[in-house]
mmCIF file of C-alpha atoms and ligand atoms in Angstrom:
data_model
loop_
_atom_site.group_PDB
_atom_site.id
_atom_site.type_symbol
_atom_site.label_atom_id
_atom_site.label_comp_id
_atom_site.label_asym_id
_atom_site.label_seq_id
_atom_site.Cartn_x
_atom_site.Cartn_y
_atom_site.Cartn_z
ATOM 1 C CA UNK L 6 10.051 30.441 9.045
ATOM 2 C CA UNK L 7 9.292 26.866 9.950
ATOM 3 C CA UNK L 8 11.646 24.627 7.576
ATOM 4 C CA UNK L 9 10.275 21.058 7.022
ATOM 5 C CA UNK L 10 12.541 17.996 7.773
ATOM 6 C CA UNK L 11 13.453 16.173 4.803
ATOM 7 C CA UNK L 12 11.193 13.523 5.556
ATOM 8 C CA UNK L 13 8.157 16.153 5.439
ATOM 9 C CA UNK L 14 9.255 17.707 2.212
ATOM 10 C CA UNK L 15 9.140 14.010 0.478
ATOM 11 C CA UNK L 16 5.948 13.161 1.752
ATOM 12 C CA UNK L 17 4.194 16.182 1.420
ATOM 13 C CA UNK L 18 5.765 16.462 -2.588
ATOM 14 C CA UNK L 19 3.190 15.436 -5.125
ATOM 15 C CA UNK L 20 4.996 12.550 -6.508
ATOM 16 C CA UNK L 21 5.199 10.772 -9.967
ATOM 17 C CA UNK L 22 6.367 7.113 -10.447
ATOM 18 C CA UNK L 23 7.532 5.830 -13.180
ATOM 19 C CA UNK L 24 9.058 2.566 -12.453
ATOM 20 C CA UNK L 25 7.132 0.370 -10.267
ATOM 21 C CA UNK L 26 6.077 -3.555 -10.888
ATOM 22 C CA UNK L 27 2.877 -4.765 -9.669
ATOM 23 C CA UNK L 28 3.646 -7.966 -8.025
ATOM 24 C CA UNK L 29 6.774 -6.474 -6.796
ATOM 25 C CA UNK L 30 4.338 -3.565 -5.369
ATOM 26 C CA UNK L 31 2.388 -5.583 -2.860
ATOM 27 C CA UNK L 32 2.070 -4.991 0.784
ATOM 28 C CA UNK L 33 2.539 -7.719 3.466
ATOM 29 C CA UNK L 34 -1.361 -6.452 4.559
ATOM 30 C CA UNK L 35 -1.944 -7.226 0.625
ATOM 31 C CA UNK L 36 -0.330 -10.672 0.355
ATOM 32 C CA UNK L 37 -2.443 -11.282 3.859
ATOM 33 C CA UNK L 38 -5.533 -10.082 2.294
ATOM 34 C CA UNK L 39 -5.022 -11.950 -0.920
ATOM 35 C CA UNK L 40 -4.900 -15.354 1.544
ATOM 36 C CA UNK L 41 -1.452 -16.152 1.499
ATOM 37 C CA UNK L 42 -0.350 -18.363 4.516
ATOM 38 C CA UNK L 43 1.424 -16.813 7.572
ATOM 39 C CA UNK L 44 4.170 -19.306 6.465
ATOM 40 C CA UNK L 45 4.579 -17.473 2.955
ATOM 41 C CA UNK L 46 4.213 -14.078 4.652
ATOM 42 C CA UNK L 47 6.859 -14.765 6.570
ATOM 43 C CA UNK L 48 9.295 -15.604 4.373
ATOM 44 C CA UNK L 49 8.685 -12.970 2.128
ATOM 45 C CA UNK L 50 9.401 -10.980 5.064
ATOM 46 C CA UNK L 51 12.218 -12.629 5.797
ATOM 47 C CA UNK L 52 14.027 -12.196 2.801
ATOM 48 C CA UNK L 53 12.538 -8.490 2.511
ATOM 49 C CA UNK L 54 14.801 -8.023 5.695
ATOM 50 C CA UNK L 55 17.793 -9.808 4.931
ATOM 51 C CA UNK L 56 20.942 -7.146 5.122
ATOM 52 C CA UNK L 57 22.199 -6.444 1.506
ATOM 53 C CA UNK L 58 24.956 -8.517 1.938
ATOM 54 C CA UNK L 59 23.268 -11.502 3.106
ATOM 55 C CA UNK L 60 21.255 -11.575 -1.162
ATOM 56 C CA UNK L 61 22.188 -10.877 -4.570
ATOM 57 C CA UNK L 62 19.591 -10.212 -7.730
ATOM 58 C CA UNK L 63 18.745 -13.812 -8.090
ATOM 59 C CA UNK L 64 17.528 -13.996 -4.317
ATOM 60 C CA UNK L 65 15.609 -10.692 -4.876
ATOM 61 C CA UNK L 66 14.027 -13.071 -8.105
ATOM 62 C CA UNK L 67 12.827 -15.541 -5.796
ATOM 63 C CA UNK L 68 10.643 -13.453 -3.969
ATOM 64 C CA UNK L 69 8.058 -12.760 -6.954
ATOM 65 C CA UNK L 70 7.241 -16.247 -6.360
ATOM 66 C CA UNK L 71 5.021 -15.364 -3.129
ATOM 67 C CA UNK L 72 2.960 -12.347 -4.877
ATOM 68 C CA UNK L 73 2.441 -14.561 -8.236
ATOM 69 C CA UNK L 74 1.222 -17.021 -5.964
ATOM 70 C CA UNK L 75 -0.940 -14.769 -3.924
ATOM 71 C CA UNK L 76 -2.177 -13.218 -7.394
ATOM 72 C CA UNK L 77 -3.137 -16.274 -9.505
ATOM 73 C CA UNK L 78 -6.928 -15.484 -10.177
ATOM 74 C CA UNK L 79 -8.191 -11.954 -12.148
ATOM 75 C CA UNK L 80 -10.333 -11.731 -8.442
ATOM 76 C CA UNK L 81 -7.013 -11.214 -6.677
ATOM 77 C CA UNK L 82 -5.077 -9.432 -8.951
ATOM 78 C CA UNK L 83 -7.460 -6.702 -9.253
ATOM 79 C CA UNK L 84 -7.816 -6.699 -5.587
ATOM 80 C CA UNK L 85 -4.054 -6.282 -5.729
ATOM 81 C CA UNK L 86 -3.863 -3.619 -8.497
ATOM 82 C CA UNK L 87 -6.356 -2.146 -5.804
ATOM 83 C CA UNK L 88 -4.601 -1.830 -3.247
ATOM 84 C CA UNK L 89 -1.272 -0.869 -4.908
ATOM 85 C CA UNK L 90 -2.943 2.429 -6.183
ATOM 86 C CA UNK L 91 -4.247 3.180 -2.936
ATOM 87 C CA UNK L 92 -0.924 2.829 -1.295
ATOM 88 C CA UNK L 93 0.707 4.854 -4.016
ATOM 89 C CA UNK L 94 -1.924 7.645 -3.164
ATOM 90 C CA UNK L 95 -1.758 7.305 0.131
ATOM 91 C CA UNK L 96 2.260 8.296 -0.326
ATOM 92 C CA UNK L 97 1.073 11.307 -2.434
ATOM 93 C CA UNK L 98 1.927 9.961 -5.634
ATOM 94 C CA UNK L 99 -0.144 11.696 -8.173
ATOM 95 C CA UNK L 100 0.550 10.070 -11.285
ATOM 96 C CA UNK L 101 1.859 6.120 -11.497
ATOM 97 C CA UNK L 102 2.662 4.059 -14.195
ATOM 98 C CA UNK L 103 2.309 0.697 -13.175
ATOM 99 C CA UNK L 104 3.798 -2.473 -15.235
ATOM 100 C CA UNK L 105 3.062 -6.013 -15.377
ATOM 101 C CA UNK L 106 3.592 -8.965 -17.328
ATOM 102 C CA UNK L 107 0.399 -10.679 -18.553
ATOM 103 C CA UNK L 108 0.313 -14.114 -17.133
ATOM 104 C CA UNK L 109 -1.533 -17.480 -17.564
ATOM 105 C CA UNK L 110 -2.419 -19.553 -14.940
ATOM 106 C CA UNK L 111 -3.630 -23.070 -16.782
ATOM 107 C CA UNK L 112 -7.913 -23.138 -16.662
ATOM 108 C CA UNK L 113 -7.823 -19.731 -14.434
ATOM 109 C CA UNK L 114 -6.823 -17.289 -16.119
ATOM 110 C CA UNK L 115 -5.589 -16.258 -19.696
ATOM 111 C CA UNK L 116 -2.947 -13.452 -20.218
ATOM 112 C CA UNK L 117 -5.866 -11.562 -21.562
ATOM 113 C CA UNK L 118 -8.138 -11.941 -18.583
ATOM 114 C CA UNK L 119 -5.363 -10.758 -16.304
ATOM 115 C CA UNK L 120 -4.839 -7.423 -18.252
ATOM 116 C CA UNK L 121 -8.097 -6.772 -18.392
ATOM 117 C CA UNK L 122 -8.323 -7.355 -14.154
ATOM 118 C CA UNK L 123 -5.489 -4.684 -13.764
ATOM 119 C CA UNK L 124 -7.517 -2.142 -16.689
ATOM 120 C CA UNK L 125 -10.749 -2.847 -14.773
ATOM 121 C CA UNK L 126 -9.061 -1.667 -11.200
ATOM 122 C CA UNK L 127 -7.414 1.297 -13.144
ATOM 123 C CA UNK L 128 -10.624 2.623 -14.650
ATOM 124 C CA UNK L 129 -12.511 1.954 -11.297
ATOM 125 C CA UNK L 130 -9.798 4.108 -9.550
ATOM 126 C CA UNK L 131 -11.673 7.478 -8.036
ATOM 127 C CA UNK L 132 -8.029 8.288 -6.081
ATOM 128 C CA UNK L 133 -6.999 11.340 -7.117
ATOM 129 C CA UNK L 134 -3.684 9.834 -8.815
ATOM 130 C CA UNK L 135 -3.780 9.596 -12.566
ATOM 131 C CA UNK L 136 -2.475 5.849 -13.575
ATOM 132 C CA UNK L 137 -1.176 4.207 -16.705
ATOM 133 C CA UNK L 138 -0.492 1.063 -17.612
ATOM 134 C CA UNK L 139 2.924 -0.575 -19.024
ATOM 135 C CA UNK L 140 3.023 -3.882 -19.928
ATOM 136 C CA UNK L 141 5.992 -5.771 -19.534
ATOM 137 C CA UNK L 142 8.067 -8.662 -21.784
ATOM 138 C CA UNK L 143 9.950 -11.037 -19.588
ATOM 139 C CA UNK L 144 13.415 -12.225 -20.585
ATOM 140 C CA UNK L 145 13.446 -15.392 -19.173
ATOM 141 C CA UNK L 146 10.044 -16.389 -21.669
ATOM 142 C CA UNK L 147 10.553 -17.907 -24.963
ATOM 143 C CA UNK L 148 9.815 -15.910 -27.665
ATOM 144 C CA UNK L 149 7.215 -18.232 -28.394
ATOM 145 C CA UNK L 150 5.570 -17.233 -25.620
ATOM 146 C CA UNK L 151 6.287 -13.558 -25.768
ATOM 147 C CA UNK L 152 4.795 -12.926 -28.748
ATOM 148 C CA UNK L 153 1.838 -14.377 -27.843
ATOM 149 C CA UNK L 154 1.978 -11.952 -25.043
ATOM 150 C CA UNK L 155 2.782 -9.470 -27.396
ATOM 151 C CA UNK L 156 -0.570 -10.126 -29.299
ATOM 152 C CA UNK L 157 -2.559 -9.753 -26.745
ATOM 153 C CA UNK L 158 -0.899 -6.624 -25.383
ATOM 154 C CA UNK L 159 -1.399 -4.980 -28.622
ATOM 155 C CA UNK L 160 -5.021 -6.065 -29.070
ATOM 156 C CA UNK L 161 -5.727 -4.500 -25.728
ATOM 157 C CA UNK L 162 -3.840 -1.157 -26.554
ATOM 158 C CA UNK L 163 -6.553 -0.949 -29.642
ATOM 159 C CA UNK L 164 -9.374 -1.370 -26.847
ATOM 160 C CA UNK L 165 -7.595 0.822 -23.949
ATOM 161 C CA UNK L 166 -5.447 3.621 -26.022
ATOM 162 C CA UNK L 167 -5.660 5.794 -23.126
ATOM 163 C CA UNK L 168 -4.498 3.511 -20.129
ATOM 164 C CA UNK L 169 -1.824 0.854 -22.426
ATOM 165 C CA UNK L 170 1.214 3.286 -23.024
ATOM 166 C CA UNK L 171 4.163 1.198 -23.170
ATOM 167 C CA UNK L 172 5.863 -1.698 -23.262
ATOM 168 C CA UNK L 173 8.790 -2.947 -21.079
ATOM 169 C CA UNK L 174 11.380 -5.647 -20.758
ATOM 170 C CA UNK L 175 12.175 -6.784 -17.975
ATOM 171 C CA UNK L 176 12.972 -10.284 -15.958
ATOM 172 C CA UNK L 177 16.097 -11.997 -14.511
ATOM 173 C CA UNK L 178 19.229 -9.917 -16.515
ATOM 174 C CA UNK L 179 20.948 -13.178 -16.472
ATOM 175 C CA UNK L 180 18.422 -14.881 -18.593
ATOM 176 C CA UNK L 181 17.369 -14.692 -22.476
ATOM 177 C CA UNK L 182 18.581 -11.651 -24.563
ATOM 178 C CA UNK L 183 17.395 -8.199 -26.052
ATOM 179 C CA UNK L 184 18.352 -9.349 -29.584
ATOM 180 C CA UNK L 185 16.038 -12.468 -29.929
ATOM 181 C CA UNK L 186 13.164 -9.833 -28.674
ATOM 182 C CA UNK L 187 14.133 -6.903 -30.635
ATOM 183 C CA UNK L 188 11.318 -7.397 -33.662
ATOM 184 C CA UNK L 189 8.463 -7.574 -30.426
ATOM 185 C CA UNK L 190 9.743 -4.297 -29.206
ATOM 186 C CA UNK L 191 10.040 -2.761 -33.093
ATOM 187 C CA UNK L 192 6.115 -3.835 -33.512
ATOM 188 C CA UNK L 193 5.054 -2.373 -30.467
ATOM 189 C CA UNK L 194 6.793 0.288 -31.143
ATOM 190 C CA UNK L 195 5.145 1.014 -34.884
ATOM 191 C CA UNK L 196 1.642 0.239 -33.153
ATOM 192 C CA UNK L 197 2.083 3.477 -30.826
ATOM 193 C CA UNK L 198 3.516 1.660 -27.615
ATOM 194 C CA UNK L 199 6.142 3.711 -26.012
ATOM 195 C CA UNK L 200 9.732 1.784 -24.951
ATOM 196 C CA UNK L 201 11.189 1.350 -21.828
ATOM 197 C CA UNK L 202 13.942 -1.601 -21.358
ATOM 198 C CA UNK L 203 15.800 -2.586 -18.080
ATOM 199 C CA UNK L 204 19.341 -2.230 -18.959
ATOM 200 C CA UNK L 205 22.824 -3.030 -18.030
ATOM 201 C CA UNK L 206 21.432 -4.926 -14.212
ATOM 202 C CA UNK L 207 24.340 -7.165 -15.188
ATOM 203 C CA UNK L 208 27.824 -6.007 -16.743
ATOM 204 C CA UNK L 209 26.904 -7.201 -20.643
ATOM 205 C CA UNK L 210 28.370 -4.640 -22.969
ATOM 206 C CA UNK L 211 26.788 -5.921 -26.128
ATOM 207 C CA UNK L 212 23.242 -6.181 -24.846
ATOM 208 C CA UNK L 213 23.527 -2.638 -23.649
ATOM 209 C CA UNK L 214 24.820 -1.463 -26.813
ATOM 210 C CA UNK L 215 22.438 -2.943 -28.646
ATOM 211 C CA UNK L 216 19.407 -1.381 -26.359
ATOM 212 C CA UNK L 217 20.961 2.041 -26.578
ATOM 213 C CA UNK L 218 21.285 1.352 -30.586
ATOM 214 C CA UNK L 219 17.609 0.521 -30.473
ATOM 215 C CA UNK L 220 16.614 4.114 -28.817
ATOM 216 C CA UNK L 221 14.177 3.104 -26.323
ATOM 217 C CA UNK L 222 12.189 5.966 -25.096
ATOM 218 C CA UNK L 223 13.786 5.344 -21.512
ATOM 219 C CA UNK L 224 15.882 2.266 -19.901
ATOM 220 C CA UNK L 225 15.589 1.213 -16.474
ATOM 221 C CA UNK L 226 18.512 1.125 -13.600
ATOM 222 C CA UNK L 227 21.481 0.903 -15.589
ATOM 223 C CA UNK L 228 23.904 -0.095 -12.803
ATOM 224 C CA UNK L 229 26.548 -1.688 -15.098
ATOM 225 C CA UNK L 230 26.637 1.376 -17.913
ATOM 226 C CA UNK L 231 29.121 3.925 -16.779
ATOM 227 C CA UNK L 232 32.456 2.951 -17.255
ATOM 228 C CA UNK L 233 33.794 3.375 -13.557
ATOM 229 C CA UNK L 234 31.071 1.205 -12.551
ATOM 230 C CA UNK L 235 31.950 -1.634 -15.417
ATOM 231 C CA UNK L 236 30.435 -0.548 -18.250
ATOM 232 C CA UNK L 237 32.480 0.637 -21.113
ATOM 233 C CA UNK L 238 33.554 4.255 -23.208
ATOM 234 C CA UNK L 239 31.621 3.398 -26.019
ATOM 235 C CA UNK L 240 27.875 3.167 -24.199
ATOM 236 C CA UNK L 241 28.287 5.653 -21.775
ATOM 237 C CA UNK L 242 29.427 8.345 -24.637
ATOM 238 C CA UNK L 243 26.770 7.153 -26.518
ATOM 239 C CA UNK L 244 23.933 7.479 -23.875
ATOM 240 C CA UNK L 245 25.518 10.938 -23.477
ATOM 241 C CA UNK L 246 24.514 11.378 -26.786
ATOM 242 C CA UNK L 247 21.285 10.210 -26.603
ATOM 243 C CA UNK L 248 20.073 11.412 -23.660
ATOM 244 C CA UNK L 249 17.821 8.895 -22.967
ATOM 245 C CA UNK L 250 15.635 9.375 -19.734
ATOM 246 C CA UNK L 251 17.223 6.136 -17.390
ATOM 247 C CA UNK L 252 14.082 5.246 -14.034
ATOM 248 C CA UNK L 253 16.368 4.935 -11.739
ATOM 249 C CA UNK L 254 15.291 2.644 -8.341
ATOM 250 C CA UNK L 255 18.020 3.397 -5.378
ATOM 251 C CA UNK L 256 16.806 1.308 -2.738
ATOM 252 C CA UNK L 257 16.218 -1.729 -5.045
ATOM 253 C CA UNK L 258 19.596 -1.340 -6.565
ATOM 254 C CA UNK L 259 21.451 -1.207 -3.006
ATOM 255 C CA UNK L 260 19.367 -4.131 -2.096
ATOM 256 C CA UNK L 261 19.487 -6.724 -5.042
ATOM 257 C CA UNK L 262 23.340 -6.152 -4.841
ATOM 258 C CA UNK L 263 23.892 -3.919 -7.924
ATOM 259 C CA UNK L 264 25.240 -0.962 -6.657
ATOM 260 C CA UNK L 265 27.275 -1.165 -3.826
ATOM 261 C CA UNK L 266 26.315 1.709 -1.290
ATOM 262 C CA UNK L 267 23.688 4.566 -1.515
ATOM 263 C CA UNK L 268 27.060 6.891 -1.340
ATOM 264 C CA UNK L 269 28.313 5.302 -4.289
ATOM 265 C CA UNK L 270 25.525 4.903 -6.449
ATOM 266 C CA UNK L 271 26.041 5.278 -10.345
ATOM 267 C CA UNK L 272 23.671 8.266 -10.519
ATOM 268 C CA UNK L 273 26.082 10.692 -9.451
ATOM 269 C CA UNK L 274 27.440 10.305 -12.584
ATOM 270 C CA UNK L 275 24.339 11.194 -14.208
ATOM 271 C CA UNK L 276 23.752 14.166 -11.680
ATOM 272 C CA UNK L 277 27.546 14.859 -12.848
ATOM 273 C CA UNK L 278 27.080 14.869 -16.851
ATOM 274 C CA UNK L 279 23.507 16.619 -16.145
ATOM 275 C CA UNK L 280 21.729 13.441 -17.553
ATOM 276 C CA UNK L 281 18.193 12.569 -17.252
ATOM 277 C CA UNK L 282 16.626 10.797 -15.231
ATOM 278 C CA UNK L 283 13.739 10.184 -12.525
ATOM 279 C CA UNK L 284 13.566 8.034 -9.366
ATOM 280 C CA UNK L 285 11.460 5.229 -8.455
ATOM 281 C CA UNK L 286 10.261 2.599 -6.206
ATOM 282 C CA UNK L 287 10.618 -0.535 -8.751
ATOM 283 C CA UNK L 288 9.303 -3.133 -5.989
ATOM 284 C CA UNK L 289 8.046 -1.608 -3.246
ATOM 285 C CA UNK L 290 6.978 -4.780 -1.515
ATOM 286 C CA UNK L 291 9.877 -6.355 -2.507
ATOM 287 C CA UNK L 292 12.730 -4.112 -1.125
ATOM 288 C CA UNK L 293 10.206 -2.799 1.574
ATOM 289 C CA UNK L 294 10.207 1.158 0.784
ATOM 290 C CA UNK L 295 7.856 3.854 -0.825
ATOM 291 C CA UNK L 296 8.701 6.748 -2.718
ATOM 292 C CA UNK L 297 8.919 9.501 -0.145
ATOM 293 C CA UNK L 298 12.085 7.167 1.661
ATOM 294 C CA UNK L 299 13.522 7.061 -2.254
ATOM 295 C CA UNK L 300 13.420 10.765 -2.139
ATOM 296 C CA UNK L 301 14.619 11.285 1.181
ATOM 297 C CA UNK L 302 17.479 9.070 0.721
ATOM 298 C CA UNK L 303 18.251 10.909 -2.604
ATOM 299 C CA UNK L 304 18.480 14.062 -0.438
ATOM 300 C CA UNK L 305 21.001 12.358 2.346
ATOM 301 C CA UNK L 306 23.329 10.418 0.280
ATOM 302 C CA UNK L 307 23.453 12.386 -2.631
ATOM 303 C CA UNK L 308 23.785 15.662 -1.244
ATOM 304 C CA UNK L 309 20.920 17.092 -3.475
ATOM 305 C CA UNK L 310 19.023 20.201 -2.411
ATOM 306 C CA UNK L 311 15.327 20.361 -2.199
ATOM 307 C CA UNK L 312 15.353 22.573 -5.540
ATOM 308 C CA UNK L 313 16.916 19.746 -7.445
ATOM 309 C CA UNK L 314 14.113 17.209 -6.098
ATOM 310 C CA UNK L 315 11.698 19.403 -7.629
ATOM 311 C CA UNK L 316 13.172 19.770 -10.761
ATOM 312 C CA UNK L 317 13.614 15.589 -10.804
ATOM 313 C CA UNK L 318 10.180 15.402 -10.141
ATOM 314 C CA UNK L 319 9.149 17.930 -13.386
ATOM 315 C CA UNK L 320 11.577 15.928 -15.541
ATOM 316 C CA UNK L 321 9.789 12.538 -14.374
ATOM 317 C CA UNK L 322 6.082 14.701 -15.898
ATOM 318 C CA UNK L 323 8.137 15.358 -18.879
ATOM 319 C CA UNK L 324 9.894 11.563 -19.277
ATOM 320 C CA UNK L 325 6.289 9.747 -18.415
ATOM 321 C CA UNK L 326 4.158 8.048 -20.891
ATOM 322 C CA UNK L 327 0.944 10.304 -20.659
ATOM 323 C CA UNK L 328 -0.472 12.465 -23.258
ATOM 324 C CA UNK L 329 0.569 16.489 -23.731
ATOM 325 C CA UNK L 330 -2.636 17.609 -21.742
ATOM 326 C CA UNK L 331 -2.151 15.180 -18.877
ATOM 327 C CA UNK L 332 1.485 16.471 -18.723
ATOM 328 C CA UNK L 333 0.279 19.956 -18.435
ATOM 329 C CA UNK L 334 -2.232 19.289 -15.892
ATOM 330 C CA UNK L 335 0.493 17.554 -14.095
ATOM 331 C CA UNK L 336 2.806 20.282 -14.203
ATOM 332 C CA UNK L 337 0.330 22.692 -13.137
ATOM 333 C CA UNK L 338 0.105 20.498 -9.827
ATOM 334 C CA UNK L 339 3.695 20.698 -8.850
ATOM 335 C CA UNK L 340 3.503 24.359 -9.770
ATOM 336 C CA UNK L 341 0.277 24.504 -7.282
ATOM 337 C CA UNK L 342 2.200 22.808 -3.726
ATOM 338 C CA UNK L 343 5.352 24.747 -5.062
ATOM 339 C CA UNK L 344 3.516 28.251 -4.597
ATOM 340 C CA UNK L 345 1.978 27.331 -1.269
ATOM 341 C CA UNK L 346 4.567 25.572 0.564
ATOM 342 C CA UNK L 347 7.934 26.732 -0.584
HETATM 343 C C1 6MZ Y 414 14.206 -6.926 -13.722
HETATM 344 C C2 6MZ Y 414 12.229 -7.036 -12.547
HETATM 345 C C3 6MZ Y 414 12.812 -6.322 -11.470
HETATM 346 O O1 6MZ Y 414 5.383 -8.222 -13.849
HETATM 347 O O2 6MZ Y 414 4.596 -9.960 -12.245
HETATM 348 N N1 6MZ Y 414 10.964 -7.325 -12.201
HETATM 349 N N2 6MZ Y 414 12.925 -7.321 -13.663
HETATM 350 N N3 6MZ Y 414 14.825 -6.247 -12.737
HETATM 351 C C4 6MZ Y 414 14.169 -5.933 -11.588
HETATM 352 N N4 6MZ Y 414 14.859 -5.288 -10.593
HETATM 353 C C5 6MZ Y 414 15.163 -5.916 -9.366
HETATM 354 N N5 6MZ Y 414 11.879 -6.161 -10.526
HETATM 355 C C6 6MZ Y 414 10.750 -6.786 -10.986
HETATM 356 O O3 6MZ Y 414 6.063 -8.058 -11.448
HETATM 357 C C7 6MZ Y 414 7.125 -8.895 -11.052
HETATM 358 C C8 6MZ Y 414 8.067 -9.105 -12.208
HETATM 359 O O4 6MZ Y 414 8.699 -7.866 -12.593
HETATM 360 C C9 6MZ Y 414 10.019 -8.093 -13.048
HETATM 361 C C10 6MZ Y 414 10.280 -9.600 -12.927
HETATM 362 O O5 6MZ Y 414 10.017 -10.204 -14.163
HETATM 363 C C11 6MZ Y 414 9.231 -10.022 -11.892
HETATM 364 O O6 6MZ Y 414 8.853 -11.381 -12.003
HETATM 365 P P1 6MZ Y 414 4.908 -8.491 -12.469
HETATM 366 O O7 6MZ Y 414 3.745 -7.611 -12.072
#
């Protein structure tokens, strides 16, 4: 019997991605393409391939500051939504839920003209990869400003029902609060927008408590939660309760700093308690990796068997934001390369 390498197995696995930014998704051959200067290319590459040790999160922050640059028209950042799908399907991703955070740029482009860019490249995708859209609430805005955001993401959800499935918060942890933002995320949630917060990136007990209290339909990376890894008793018990789905991002954890070693990573404890959860790019421009390595590096540092990657990958159909019948048809595919290959 020939037995694929590990690195085989994770390309050839029809993938689903739950957790990945858009302007933390873009290629160098993107930011090229897009006309960014060799000078800003190469920075961004520098700092892509600083060691771990050498950045923290708030480095990792500065690095959005190329692709916003590099996406500051709707021209370019449906070029760039583009591209990002075709890279995702070119990794055998077959389902991707992209995020984004509308964005003005003064006389260019209003936050409503930049969703509709990344809709229009999502509805002229003929990749066979089935793509949603979240859209994201940044923590360092004023609320001000976010609910204006908030406005126009929900007027858009009335016009694209089908592609506008959630709503995420996101942004430098060490900025702005959940509680200030709580009513946006209760009024998205009563206008049918599904929940997904970044939580615990930096140790802050109360904010986590109060995300968990608010029942999000997932959270996002989690480094600080368990109480080994800082967190406390009280919010890991209660996520135990909960059970709510956490996107977890591996190589963007080990790189921003928040987790200290692939080895050591916080998930085992969610492998441990049998808690769910999926795995995920988050930038893959950014922290320079796809999801096939995220897999493969699941299976070498975390001692997890092929079997189990499977069974992650099911959950992630189950945890996403599409409806029942895309699910099924979803399902069906893993249950399709499953029967031929293994
Ligand atoms: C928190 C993150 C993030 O929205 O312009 N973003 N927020 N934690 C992370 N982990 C390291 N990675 C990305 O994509 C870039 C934006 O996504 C958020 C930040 O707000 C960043 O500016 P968009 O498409």
């Amino acid at each position: 019997m020939n037995i694929p390498s590990n690195r085989d197995f994770c390309k050839s696995l029809p993938k689903i991605e739950l957790h990945a930014h858009l302007n933390g998704s873009l290629s160098e051959k993107t930011l090229t393409e897009l006309g960014s200067s060799p000078d800003d290319v190469a920075e961004y590459q520098r700092l892509q391939r600083t060691p771990p040790e050498g950045r923290n999160l708030s480095d990792c922050f500065k690095i959005f500051g190329f692709a916003h640059k590099a996406t500051a028209t709707p021209e370019a950042v449906y070029l760039a939504t583009k591209n990002v799908i075709r890279e995702f399907y070119d990794d055998n991703v077959i389902y991707l839920e992209l995020r984004t955070t509308p964005r003005e740029e003064v006389g260019i482009m209003t936050a409503e003209s930049y969703v509709e860019a990344v809709v229009k490249a999502i509805q002229d995708n003929t990749y066979d990869i089935l793509v949603k859209l979240i859209l994201s609430i940044n923590r360092q805005h004023s609320p001000e400003l976010s609910k204006n955001n908030l406005d126009v993401i929900l007027k858009l959800k009335e016009k694209y029902p089908n592609i506008i499935r959630g709503i995420d918060l996101s942004g430098d942890p060490h900025k702005g609060n959940f509680e200030d933002l709580k009513i946006l995320f209760e009024t998205a949630r009563k206008n049918g927008l599904r929940t997904t917060l970044h939580c615990g990136e930096v140790k802050n007990d109360e904010e986590v408590s109060q995300i968990l209290e608010f029942r999000p339909d997932r959270i996002g990376h989690a480094p600080f939660l368990h109480p080994n890894y800082g967190g406390c008793s009280k919010n890991w018990n209660l996520l135990r309760m909960l059970k709510i789905p956490t996107e977890i991002c591996l190589t963007s954890n080990i790189i921003s700093g928040t987790t200290k070693s692939y080895e050591l990573h916080h998930i085992k404890e969610w492998i441990k308690h049998d808690l769910p959860f999926s795995l995920n790019t988050d930038d893959k421009g950014v922290f320079h990796t796809d999801l096939s390595q995220e897999f493969e590096r699941a299976l070498k540092y975390l001692h997890i068997k092929n079997e189990q990657i499977l069974e992650i990958s099911s959950n992630s159909v189950n945890h996403s934001f599409a409806t029942q019948e895309e699910k099924n048809k979803l399902q069906e595919k893993l249950k399709e390369w499953v029967y031929t290959n293994c």
